[in-house]
mmCIF file with all atom_site columns, C-alpha atoms in Angstrom:
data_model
loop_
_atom_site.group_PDB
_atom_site.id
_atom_site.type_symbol
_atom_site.label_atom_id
_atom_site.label_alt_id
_atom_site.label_comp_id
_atom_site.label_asym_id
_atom_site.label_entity_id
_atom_site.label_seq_id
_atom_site.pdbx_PDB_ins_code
_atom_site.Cartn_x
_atom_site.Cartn_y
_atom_site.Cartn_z
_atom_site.occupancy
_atom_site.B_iso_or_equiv
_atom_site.pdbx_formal_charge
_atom_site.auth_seq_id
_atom_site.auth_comp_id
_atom_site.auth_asym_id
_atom_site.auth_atom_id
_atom_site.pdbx_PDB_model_num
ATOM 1   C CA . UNK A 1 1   ? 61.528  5.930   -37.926 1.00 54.00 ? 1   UNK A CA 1
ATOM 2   C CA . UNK A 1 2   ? 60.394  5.455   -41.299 1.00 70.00 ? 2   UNK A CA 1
ATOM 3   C CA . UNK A 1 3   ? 58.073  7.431   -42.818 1.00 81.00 ? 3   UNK A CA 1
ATOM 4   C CA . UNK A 1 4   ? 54.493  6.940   -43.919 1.00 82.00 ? 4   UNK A CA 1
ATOM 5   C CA . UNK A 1 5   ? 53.394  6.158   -47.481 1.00 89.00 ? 5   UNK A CA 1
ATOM 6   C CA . UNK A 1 6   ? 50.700  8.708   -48.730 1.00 89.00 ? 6   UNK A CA 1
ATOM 7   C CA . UNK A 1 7   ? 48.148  5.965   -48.435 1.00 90.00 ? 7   UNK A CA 1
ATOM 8   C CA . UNK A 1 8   ? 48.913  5.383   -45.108 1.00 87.00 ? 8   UNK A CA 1
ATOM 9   C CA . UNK A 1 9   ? 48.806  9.045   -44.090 1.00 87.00 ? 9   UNK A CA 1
ATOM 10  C CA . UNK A 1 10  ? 45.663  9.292   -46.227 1.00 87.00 ? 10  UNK A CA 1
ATOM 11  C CA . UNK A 1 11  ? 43.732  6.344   -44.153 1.00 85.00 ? 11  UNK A CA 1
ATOM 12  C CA . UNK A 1 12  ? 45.055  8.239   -41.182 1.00 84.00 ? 12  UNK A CA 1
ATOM 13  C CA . UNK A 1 13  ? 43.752  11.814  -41.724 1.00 82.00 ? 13  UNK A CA 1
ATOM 14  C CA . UNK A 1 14  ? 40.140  9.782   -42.827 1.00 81.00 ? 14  UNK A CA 1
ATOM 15  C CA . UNK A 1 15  ? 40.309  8.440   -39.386 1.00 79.00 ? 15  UNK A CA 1
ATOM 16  C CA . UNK A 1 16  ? 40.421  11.112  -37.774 1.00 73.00 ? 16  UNK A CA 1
ATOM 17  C CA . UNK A 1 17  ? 37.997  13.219  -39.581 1.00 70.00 ? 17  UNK A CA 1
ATOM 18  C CA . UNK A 1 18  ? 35.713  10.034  -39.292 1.00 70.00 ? 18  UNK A CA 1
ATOM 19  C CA . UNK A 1 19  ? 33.336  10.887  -36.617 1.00 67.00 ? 19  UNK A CA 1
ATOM 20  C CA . UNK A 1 20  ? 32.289  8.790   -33.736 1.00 65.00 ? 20  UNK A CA 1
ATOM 21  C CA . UNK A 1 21  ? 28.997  5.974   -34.546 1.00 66.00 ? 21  UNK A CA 1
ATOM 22  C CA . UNK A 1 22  ? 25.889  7.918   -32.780 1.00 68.00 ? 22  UNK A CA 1
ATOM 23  C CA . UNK A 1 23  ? 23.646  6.318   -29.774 1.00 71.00 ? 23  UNK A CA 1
ATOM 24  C CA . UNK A 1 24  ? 21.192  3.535   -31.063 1.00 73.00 ? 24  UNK A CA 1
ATOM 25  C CA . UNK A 1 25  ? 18.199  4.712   -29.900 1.00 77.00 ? 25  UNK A CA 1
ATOM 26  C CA . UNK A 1 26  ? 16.248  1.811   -31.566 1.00 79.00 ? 26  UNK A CA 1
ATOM 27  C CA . UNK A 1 27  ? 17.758  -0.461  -28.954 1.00 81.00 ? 27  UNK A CA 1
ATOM 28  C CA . UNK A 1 28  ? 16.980  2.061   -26.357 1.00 81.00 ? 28  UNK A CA 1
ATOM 29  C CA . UNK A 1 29  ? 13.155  2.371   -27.368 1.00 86.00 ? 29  UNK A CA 1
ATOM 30  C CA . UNK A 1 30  ? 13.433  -1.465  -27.375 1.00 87.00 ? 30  UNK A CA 1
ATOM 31  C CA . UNK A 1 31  ? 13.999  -1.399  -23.556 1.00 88.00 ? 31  UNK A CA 1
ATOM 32  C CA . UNK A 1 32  ? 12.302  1.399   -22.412 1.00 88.00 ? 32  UNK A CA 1
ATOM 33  C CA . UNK A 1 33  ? 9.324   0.157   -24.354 1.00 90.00 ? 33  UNK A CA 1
ATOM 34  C CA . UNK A 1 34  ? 9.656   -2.905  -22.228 1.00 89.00 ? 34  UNK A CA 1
ATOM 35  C CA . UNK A 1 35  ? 10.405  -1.246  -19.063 1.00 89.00 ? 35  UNK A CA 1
ATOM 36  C CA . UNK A 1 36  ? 7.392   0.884   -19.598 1.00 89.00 ? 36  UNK A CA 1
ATOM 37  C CA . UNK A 1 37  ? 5.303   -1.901  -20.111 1.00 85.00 ? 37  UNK A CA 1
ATOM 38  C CA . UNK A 1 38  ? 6.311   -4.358  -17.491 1.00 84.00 ? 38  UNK A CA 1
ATOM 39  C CA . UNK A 1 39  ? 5.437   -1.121  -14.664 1.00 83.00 ? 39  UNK A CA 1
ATOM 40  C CA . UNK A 1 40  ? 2.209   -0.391  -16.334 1.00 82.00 ? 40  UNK A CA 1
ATOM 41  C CA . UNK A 1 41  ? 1.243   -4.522  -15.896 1.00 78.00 ? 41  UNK A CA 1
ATOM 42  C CA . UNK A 1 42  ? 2.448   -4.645  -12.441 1.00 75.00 ? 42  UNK A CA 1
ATOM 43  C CA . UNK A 1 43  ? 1.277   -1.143  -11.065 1.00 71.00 ? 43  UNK A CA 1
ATOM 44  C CA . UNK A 1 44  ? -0.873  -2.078  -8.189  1.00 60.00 ? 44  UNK A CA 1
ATOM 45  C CA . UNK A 1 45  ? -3.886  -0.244  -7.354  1.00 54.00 ? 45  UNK A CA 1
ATOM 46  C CA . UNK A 1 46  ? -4.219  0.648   -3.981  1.00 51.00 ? 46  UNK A CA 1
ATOM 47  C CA . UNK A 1 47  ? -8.215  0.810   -4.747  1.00 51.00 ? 47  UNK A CA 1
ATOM 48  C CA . UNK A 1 48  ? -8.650  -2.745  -5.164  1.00 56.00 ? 48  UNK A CA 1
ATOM 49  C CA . UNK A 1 49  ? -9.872  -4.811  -1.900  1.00 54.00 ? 49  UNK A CA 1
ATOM 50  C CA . UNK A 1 50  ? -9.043  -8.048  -1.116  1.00 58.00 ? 50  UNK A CA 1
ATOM 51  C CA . UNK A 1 51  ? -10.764 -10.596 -3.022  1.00 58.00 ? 51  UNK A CA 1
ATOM 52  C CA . UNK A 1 52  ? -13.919 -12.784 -1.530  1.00 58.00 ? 52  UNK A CA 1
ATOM 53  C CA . UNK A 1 53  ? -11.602 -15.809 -1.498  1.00 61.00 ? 53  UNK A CA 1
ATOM 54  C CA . UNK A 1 54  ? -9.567  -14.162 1.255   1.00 63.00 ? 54  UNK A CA 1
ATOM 55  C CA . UNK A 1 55  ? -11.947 -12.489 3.124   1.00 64.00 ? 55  UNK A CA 1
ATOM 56  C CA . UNK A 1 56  ? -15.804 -11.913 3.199   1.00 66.00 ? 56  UNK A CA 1
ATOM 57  C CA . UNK A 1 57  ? -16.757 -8.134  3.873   1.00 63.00 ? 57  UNK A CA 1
ATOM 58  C CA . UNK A 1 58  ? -20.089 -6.571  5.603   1.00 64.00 ? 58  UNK A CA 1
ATOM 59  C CA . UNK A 1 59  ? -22.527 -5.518  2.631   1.00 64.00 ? 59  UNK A CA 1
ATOM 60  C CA . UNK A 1 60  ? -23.265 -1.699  2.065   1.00 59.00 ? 60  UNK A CA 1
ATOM 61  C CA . UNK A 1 61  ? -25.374 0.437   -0.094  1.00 62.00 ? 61  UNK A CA 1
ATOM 62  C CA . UNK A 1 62  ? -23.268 3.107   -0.093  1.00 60.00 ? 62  UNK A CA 1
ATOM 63  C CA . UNK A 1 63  ? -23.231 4.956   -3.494  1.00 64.00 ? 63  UNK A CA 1
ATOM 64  C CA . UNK A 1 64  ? -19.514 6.918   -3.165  1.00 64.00 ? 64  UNK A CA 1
ATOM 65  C CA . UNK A 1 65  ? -16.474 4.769   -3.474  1.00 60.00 ? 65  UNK A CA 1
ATOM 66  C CA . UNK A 1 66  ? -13.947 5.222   -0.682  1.00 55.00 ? 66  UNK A CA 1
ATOM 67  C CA . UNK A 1 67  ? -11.076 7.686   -0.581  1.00 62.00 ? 67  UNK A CA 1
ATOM 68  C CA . UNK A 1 68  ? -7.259  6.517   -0.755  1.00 68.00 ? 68  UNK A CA 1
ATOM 69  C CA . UNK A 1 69  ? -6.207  5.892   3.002   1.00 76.00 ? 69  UNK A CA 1
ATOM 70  C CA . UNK A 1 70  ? -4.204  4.312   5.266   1.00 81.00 ? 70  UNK A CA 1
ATOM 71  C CA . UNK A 1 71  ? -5.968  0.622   5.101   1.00 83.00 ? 71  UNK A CA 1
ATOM 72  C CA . UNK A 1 72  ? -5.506  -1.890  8.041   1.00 86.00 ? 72  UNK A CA 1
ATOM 73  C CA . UNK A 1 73  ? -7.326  -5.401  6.969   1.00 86.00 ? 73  UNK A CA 1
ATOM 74  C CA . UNK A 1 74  ? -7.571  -7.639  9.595   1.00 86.00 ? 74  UNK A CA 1
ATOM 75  C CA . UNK A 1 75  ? -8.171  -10.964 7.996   1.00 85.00 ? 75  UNK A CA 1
ATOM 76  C CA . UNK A 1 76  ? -9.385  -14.696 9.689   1.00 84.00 ? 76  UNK A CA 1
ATOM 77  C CA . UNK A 1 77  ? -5.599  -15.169 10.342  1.00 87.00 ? 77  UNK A CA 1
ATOM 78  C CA . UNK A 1 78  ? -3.832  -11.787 10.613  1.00 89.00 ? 78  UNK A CA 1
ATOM 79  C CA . UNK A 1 79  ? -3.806  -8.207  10.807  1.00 89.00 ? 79  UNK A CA 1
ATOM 80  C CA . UNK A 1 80  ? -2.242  -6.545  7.703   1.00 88.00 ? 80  UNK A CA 1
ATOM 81  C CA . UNK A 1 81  ? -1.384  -2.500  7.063   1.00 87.00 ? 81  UNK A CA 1
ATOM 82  C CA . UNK A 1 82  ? -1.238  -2.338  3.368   1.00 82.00 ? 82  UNK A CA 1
ATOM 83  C CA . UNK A 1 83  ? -0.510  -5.673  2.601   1.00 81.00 ? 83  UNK A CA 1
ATOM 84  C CA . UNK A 1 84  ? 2.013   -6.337  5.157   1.00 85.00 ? 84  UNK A CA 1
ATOM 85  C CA . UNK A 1 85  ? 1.426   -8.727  7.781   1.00 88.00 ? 85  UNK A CA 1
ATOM 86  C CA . UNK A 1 86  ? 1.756   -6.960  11.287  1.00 88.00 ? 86  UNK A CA 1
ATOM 87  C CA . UNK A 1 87  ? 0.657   -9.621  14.059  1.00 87.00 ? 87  UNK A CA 1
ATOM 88  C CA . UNK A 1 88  ? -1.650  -12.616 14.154  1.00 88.00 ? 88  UNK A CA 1
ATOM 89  C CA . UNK A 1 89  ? -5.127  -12.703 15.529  1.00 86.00 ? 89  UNK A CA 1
ATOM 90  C CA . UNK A 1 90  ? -3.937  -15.309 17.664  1.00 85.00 ? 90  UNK A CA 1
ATOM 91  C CA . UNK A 1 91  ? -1.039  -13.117 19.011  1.00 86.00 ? 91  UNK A CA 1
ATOM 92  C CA . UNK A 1 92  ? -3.643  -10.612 19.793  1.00 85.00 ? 92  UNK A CA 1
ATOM 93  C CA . UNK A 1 93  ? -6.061  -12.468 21.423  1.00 83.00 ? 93  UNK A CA 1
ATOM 94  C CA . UNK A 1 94  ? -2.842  -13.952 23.837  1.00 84.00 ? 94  UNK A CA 1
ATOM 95  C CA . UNK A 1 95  ? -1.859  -10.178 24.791  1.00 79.00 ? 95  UNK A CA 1
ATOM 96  C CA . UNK A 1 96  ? -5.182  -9.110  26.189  1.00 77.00 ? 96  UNK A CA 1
ATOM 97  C CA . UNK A 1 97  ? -6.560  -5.811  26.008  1.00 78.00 ? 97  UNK A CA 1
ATOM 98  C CA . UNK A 1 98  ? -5.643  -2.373  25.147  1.00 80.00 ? 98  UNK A CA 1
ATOM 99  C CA . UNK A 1 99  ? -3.224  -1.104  22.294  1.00 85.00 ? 99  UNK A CA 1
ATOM 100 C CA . UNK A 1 100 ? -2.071  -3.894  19.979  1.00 87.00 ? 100 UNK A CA 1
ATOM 101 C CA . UNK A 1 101 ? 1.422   -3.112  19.984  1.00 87.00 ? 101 UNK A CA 1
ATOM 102 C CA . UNK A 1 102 ? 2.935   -4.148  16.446  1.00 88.00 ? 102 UNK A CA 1
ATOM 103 C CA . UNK A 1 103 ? 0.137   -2.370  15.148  1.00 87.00 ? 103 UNK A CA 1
ATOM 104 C CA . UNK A 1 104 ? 0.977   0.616   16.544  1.00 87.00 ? 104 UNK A CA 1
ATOM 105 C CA . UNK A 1 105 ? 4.665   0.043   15.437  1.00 88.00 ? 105 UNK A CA 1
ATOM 106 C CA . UNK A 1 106 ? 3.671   0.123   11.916  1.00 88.00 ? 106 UNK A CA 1
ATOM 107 C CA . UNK A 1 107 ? 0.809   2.473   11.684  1.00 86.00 ? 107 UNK A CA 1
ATOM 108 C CA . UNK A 1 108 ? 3.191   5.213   13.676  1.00 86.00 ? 108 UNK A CA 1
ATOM 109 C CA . UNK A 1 109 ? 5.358   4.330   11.160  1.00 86.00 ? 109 UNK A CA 1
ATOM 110 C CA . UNK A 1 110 ? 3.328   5.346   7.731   1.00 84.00 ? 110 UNK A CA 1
ATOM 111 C CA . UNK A 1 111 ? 2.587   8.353   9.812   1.00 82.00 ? 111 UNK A CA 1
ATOM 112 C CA . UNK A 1 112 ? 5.775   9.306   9.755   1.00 81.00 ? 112 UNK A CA 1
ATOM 113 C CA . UNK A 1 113 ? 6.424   8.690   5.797   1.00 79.00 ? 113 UNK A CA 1
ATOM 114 C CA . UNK A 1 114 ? 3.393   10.901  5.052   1.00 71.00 ? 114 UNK A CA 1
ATOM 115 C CA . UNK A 1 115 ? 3.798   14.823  4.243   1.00 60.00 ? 115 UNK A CA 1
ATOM 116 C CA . UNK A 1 116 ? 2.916   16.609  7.502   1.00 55.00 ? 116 UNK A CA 1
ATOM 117 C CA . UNK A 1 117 ? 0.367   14.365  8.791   1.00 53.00 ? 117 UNK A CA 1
ATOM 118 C CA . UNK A 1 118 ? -1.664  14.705  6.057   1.00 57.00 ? 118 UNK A CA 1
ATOM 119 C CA . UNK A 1 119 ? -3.401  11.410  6.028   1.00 65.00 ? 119 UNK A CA 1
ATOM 120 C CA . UNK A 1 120 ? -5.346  11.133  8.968   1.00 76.00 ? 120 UNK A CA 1
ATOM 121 C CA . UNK A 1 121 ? -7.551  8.897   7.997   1.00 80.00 ? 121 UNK A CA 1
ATOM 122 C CA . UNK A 1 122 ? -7.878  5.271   8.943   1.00 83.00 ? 122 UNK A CA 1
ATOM 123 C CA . UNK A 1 123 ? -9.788  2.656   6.276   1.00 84.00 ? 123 UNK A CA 1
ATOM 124 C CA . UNK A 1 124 ? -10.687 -1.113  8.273   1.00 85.00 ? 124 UNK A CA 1
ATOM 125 C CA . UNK A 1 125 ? -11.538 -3.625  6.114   1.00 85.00 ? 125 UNK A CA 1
ATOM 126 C CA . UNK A 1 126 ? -12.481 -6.761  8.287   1.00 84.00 ? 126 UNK A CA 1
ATOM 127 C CA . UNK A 1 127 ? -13.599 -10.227 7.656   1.00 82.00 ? 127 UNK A CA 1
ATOM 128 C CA . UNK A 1 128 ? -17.514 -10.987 9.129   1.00 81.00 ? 128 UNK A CA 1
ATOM 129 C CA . UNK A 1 129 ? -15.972 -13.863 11.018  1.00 83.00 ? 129 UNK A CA 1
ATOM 130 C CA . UNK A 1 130 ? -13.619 -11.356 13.195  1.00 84.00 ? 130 UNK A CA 1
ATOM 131 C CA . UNK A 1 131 ? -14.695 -10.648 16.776  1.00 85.00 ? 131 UNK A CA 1
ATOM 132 C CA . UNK A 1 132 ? -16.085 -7.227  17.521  1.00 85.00 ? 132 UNK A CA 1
ATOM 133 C CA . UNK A 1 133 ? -13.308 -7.363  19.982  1.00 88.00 ? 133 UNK A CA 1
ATOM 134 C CA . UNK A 1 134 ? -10.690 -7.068  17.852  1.00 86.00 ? 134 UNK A CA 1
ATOM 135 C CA . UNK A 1 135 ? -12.137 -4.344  15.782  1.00 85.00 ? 135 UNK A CA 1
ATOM 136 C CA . UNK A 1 136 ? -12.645 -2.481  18.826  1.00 87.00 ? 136 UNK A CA 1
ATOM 137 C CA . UNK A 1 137 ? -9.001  -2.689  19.871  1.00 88.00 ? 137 UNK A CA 1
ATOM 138 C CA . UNK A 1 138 ? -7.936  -2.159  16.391  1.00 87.00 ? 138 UNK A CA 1
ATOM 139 C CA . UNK A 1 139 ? -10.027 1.536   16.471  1.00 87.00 ? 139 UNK A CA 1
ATOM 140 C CA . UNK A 1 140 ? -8.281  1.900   20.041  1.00 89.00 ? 140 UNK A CA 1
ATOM 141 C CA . UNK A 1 141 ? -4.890  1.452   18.686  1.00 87.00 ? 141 UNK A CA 1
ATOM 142 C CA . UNK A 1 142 ? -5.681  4.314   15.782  1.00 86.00 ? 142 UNK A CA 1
ATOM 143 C CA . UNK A 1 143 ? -7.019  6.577   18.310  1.00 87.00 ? 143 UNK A CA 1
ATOM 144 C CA . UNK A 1 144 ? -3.871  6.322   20.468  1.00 86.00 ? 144 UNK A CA 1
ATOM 145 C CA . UNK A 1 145 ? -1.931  7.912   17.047  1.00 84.00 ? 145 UNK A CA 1
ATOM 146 C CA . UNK A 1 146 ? -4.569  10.560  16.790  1.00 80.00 ? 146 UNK A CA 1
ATOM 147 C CA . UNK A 1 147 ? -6.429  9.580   13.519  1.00 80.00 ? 147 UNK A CA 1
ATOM 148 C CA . UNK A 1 148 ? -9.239  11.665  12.923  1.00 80.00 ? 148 UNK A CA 1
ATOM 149 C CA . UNK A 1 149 ? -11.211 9.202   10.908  1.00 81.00 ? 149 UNK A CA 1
ATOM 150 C CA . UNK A 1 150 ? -11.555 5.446   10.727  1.00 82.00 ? 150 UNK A CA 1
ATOM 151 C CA . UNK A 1 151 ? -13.741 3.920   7.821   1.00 78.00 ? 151 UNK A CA 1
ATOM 152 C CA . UNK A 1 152 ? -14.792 0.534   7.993   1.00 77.00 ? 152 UNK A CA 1
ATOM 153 C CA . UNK A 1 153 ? -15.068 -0.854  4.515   1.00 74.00 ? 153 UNK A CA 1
ATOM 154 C CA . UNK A 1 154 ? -17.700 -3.008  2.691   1.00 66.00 ? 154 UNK A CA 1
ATOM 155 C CA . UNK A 1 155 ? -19.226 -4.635  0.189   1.00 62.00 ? 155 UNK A CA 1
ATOM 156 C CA . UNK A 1 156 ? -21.331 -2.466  -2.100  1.00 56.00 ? 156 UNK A CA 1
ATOM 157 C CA . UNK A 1 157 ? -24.674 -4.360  -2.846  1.00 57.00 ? 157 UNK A CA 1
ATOM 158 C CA . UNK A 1 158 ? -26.755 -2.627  -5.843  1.00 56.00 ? 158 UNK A CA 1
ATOM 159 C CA . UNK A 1 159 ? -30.473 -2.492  -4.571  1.00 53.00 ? 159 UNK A CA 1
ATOM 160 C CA . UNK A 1 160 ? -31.199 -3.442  -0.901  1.00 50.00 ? 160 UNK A CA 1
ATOM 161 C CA . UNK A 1 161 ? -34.734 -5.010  -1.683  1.00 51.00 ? 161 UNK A CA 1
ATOM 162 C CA . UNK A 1 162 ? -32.531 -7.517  -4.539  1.00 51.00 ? 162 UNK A CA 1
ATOM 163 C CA . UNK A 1 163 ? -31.042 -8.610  -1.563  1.00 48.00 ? 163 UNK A CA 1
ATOM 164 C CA . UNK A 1 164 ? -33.336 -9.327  -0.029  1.00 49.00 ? 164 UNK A CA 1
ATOM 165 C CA . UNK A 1 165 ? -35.153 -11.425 -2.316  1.00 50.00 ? 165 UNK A CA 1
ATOM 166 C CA . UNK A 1 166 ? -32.289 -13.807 -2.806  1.00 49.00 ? 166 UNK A CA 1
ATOM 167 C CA . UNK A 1 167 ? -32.212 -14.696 0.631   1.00 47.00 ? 167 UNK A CA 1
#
């Protein structure tokens, strides 16, 4: 084996002592910069209701805006927990009366994913078009799971007597 110059072993020994390039945080600011971002854009509220394309609530001149709950919205079409389509209006109408079944699936369901119980209240937003009937059987399905509350939602309207005048 021969031996090393004194260059050699010079370059060497610099290698070693050489330390390690660092983390580049700038590209790592880059992305969670973006990351941050693209979560704050897409965060859905859970306040919003549906928009007056989709569905036409009952007007209200309620001044307090409603609390976070558990939100069944039972649409021309369908009935929805949170967004998710559980059965059709059609499908319901078929089964007859009493507990609507998938709706009881589901709500059980987000029962079981909250702390303890704690959300025992039940928010119903429902089109004006919907049958009283299925409300009714809607309510009856909640009170089978033992929520202490239902709230039926609405459109706030600012002054009755405005109202009024532009009908």
């Amino acid at each position: 084996m021969k031996s090393l110059s004194r260059r050699a072993r010079r370059i060497q020994r610099n290698q070693r002592l050489r330390k390690s390039p660092g983390l580049n945080l700038v590209s790592l600011m880059d992305i969670f910069t973006i990351l941050v971002f693209f979560l704050l854009v897409n965060a859905s509220s859970d306040s919003e209701l549906p928009s007056q394309k989709v569905m036409k609530l009952p007007d209200s001149t309620a001044e307090q805006p409603p609390e976070e709950t558990l939100r069944v919205l039972i649409s021309r079409e369908a009935i929805l927990v949170h967004g998710k389509s559980v059965t059709t209006l059609a499908e319901v109408t078929q089964a007859g009366n009493g507990v609507i079944e998938p709706l009881r699936e589901e709500l059980a369901y987000r029962l079981s994913l909250s702390a303890g119980g704690e959300n025992d209240t039940l928010t119903v937003l429902a089109d004006q078009s919907v049958p009283y009937e299925i409300i009714r059987r809607v309510v009856e399905t909640s009170r089978v799971l033992e929520f202490r509350q239902v709230a039926f939602a609405a459109s706030q309207i600012s002054d009755p007597a405005e109202e009024a005048s532009q009908l």
